[in-house]
Tab-separated table of C-alpha atoms and ligand atoms in Angstrom:
chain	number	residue	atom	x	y	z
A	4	UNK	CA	56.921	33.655	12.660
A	5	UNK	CA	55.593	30.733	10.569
A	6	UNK	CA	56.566	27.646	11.773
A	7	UNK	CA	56.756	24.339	9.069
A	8	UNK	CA	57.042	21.407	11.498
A	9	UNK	CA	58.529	18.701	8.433
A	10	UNK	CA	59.064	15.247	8.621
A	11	UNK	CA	61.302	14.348	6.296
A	12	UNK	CA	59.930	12.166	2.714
A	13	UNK	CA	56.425	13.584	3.605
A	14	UNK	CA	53.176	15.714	2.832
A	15	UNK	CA	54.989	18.733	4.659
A	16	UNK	CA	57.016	19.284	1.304
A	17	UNK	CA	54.182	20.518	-0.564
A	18	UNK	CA	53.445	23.531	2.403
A	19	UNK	CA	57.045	24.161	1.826
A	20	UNK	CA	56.155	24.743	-1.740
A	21	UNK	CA	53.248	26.397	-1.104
A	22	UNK	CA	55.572	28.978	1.354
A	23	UNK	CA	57.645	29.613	-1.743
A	24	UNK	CA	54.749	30.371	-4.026
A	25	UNK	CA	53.647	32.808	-1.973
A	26	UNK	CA	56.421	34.078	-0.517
A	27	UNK	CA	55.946	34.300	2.926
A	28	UNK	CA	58.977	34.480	5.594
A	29	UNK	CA	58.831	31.254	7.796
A	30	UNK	CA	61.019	28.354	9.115
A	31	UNK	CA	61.210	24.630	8.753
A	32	UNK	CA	62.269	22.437	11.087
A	33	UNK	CA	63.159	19.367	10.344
A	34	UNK	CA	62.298	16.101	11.902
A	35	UNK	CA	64.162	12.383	10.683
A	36	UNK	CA	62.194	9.128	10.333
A	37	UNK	CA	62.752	6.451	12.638
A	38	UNK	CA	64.979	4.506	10.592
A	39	UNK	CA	63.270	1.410	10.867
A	40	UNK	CA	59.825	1.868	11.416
A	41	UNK	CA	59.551	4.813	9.340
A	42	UNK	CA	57.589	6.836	11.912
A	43	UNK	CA	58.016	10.568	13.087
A	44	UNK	CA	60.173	11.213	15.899
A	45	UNK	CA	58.358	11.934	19.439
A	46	UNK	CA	59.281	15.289	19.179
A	47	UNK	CA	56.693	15.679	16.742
A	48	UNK	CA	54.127	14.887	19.096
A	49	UNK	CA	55.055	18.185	21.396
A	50	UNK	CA	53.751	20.434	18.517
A	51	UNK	CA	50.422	18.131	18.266
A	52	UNK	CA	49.221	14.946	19.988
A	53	UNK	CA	48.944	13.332	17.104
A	54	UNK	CA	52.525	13.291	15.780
A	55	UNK	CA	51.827	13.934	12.317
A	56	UNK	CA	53.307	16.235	9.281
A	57	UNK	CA	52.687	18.773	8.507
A	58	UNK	CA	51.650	20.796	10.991
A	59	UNK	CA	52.544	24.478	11.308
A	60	UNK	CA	52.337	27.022	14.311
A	61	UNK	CA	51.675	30.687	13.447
A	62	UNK	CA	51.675	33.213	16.218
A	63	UNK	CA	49.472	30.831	19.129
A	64	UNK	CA	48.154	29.065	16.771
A	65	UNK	CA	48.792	25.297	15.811
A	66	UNK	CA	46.863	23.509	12.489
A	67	UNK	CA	46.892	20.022	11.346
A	68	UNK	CA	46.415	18.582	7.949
A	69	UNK	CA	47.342	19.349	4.775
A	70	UNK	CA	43.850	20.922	3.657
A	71	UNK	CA	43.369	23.382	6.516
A	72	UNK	CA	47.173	24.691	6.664
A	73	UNK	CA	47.028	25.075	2.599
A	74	UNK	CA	43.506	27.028	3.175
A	75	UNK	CA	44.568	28.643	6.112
A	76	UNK	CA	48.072	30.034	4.654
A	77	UNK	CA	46.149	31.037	1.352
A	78	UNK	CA	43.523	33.266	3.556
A	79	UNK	CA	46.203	34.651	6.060
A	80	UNK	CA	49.089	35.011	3.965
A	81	UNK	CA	48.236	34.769	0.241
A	82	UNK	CA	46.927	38.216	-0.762
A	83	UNK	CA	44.623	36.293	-3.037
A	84	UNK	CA	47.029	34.044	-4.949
A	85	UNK	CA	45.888	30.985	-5.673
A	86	UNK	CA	42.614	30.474	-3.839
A	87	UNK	CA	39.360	30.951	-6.147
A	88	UNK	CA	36.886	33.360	-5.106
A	89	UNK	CA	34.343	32.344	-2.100
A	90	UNK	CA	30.955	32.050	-3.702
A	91	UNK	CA	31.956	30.929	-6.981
A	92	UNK	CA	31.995	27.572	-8.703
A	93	UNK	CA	35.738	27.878	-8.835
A	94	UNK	CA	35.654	28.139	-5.034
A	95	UNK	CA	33.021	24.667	-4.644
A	96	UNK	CA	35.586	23.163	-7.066
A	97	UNK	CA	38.796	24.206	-5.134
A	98	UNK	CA	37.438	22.821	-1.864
A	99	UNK	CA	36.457	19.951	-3.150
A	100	UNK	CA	39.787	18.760	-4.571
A	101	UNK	CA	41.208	20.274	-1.292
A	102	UNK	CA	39.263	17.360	1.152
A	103	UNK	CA	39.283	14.814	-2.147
A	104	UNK	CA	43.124	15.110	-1.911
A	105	UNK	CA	43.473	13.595	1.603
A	106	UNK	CA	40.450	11.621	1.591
A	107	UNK	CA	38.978	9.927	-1.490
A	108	UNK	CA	42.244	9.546	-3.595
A	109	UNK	CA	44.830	9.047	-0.725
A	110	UNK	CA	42.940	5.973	1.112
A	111	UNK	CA	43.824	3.329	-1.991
A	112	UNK	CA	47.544	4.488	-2.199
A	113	UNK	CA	47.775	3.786	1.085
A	114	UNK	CA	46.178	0.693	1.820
A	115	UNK	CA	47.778	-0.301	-1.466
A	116	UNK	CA	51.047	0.613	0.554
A	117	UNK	CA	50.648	-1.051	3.865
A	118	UNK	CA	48.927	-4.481	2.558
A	119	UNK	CA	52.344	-4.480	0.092
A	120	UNK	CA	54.283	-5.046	3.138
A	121	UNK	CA	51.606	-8.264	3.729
A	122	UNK	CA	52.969	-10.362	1.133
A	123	UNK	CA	50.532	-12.863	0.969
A	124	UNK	CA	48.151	-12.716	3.989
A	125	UNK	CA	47.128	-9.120	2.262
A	126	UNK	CA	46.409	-10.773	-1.157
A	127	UNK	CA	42.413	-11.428	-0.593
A	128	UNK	CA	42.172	-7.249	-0.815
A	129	UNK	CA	43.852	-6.879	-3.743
A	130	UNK	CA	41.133	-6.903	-6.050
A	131	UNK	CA	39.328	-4.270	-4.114
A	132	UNK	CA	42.104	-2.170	-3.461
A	133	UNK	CA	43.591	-2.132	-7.445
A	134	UNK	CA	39.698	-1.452	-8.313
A	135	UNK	CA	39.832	1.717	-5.966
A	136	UNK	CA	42.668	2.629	-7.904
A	137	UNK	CA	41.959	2.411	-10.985
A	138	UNK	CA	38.903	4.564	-10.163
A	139	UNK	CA	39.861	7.221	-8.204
A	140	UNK	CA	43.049	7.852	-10.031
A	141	UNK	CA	40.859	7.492	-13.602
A	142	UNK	CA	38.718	10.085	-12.143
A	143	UNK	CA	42.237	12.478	-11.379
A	144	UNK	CA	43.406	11.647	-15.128
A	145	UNK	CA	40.033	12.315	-16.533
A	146	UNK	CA	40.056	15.951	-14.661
A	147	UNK	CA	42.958	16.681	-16.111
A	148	UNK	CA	42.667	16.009	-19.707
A	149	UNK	CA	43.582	19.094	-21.797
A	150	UNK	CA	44.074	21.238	-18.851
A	151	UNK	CA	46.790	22.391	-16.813
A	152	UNK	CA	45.765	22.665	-13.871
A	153	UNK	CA	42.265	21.419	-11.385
A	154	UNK	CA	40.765	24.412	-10.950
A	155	UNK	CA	40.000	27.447	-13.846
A	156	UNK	CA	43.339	25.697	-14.975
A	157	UNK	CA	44.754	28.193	-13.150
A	158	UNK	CA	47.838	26.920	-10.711
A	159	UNK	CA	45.750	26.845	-7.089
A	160	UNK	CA	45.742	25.736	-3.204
A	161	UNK	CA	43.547	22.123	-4.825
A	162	UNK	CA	46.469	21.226	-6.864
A	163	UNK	CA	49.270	22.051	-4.541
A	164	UNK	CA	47.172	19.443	-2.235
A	165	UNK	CA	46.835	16.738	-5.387
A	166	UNK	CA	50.827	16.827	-6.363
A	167	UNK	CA	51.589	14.271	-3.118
A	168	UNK	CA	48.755	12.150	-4.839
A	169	UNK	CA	50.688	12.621	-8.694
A	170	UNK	CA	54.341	11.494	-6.945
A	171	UNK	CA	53.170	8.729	-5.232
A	172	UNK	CA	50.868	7.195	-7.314
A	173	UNK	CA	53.105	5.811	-9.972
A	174	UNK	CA	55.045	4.094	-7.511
A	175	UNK	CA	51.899	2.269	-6.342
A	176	UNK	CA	49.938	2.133	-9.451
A	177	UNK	CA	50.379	1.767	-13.093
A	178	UNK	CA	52.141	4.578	-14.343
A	179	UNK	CA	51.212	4.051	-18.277
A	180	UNK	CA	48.252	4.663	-17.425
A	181	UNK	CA	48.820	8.178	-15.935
A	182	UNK	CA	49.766	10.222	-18.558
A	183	UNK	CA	47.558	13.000	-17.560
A	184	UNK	CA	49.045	12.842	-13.950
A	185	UNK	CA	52.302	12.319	-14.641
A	186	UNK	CA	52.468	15.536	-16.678
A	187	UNK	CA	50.775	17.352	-13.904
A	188	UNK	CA	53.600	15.666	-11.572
A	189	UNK	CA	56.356	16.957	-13.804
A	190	UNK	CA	54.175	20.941	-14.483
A	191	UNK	CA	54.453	20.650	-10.215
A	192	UNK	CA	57.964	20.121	-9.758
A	193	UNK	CA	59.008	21.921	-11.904
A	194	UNK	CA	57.522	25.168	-10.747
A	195	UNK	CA	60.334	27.796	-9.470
A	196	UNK	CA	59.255	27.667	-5.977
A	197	UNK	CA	59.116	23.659	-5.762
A	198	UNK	CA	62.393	23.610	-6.706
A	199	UNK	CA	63.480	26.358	-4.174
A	200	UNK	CA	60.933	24.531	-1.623
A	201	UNK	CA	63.254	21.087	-2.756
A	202	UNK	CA	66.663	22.707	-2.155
A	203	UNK	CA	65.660	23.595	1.411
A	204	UNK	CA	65.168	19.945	2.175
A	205	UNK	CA	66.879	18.008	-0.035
A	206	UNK	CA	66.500	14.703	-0.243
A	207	UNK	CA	62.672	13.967	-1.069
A	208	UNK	CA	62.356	10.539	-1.933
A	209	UNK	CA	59.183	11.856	-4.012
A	210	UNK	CA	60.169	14.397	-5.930
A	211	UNK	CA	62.178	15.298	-9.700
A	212	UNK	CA	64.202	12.237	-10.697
B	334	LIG	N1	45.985	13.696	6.272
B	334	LIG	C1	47.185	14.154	6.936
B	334	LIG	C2	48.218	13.029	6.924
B	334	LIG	C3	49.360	13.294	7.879
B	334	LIG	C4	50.315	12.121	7.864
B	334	LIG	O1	49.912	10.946	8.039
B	334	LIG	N2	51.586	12.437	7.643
B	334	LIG	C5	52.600	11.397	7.595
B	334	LIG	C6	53.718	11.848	6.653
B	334	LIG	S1	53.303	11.817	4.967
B	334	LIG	C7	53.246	11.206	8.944
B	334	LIG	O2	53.337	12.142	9.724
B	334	LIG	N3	53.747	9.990	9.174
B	334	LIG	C8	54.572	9.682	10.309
B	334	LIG	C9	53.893	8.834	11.332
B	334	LIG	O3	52.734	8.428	11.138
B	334	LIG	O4	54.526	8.541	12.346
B	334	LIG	C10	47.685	15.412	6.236
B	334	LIG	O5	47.541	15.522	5.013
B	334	LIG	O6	48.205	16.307	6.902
């Protein structure tokens, strides 16, 4: 069976969602932050070196990243749903939000988030960092002015991977000027199978307040 490996407040709640939406039979188990570091257990690193969620197993099979399990779960399990068709525009589109997701628009939330815990010896990037911000996250708001959804504005795999990017970023960033996200954010969560995704694994420091 499909195995979620989740770490608890993490990425791994949007494959849970993803599970629901396409309502496949699979487990979560659950792994606890280190309660003062914040890290993943070690246990985590017995599914894959590298310690990090999510990461699922399926049959032999172990993936990594958020990306490849949402492309690889769409393919294997999705009987279509929610992945454009290979070859089209919709498809080039859908991947490219896919890698943009964890690449492009996640590196300024997070170095926005670790140099916060610098005080003042991080104050020199600043500038740089809220610049990266305010671009890539203008870029996300422009995409999604007077649509729905990323993609065809049809709900897909691309914005499944952007909804980590809409809860965190108006904790980092700010959030007047997110409209467009924040809407997205809410159109996410409050999706029937996010909210059956959220009562599996209840609390998520990220999610409907
Ligand atoms: N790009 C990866 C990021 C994985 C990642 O860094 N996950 C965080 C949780 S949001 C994690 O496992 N943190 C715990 C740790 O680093 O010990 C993905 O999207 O799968």
């Amino acid at each position: 069976m499909l195995t979620i490996h989740h770490l608890v407040h993490s990425r791994s709640q949007r494959i849970i969602w993803l599970c629901e939406e396409i309502n496949i039979d699979y487990k979560v188990v659950t792994y606890q932050r280190d309660p003062v570091t914040s890290l993943a257990p070690p246990a985590l690193e017995k599914i894959h070196p590298l310690g990090k969620s999510p990461v699922i197993t399926d049959g032999s099979q172990t993936i990594i990243e958020s990306g490849a399990i949402i492309d690889y779960l769409l393919r294997q399990h999705g009987n279509g749903q929610f992945r454009p068709t290979l070859g089209t525009w919709h498809h080039e589109q859908y991947l490219q939000w896919l890698h943009y997701g964890e690449s492009g628009a996640v590196l300024p939330l997070m170095l926005k988030l670790y140099t916060s815990k610098l005080a003042d010896s991080g104050a020199a990037l600043q500038p740089r960092i809220s610049d990266e911000l305010e671009r890539h996250l203008g870029y996300i708001e422009q995409s999604l002015e007077g649509v729905e959804w990323l993609v065809g504005n049809t709900l897909s795999g691309a914005d499944i991977q952007l909804s980590f990017v809409a809860e965190i970023a108006p904790l980092l960033h700010t959030a007047d000027k997110l409209p467009n996200l924040l809407a997205f954010r809410d159109r996410c969560q409050n999706r029937p199978a996010y909210r059956r995704a959220l009562s599996k694994t209840e609390p998520y420091a990220y999610g409907p307040k």
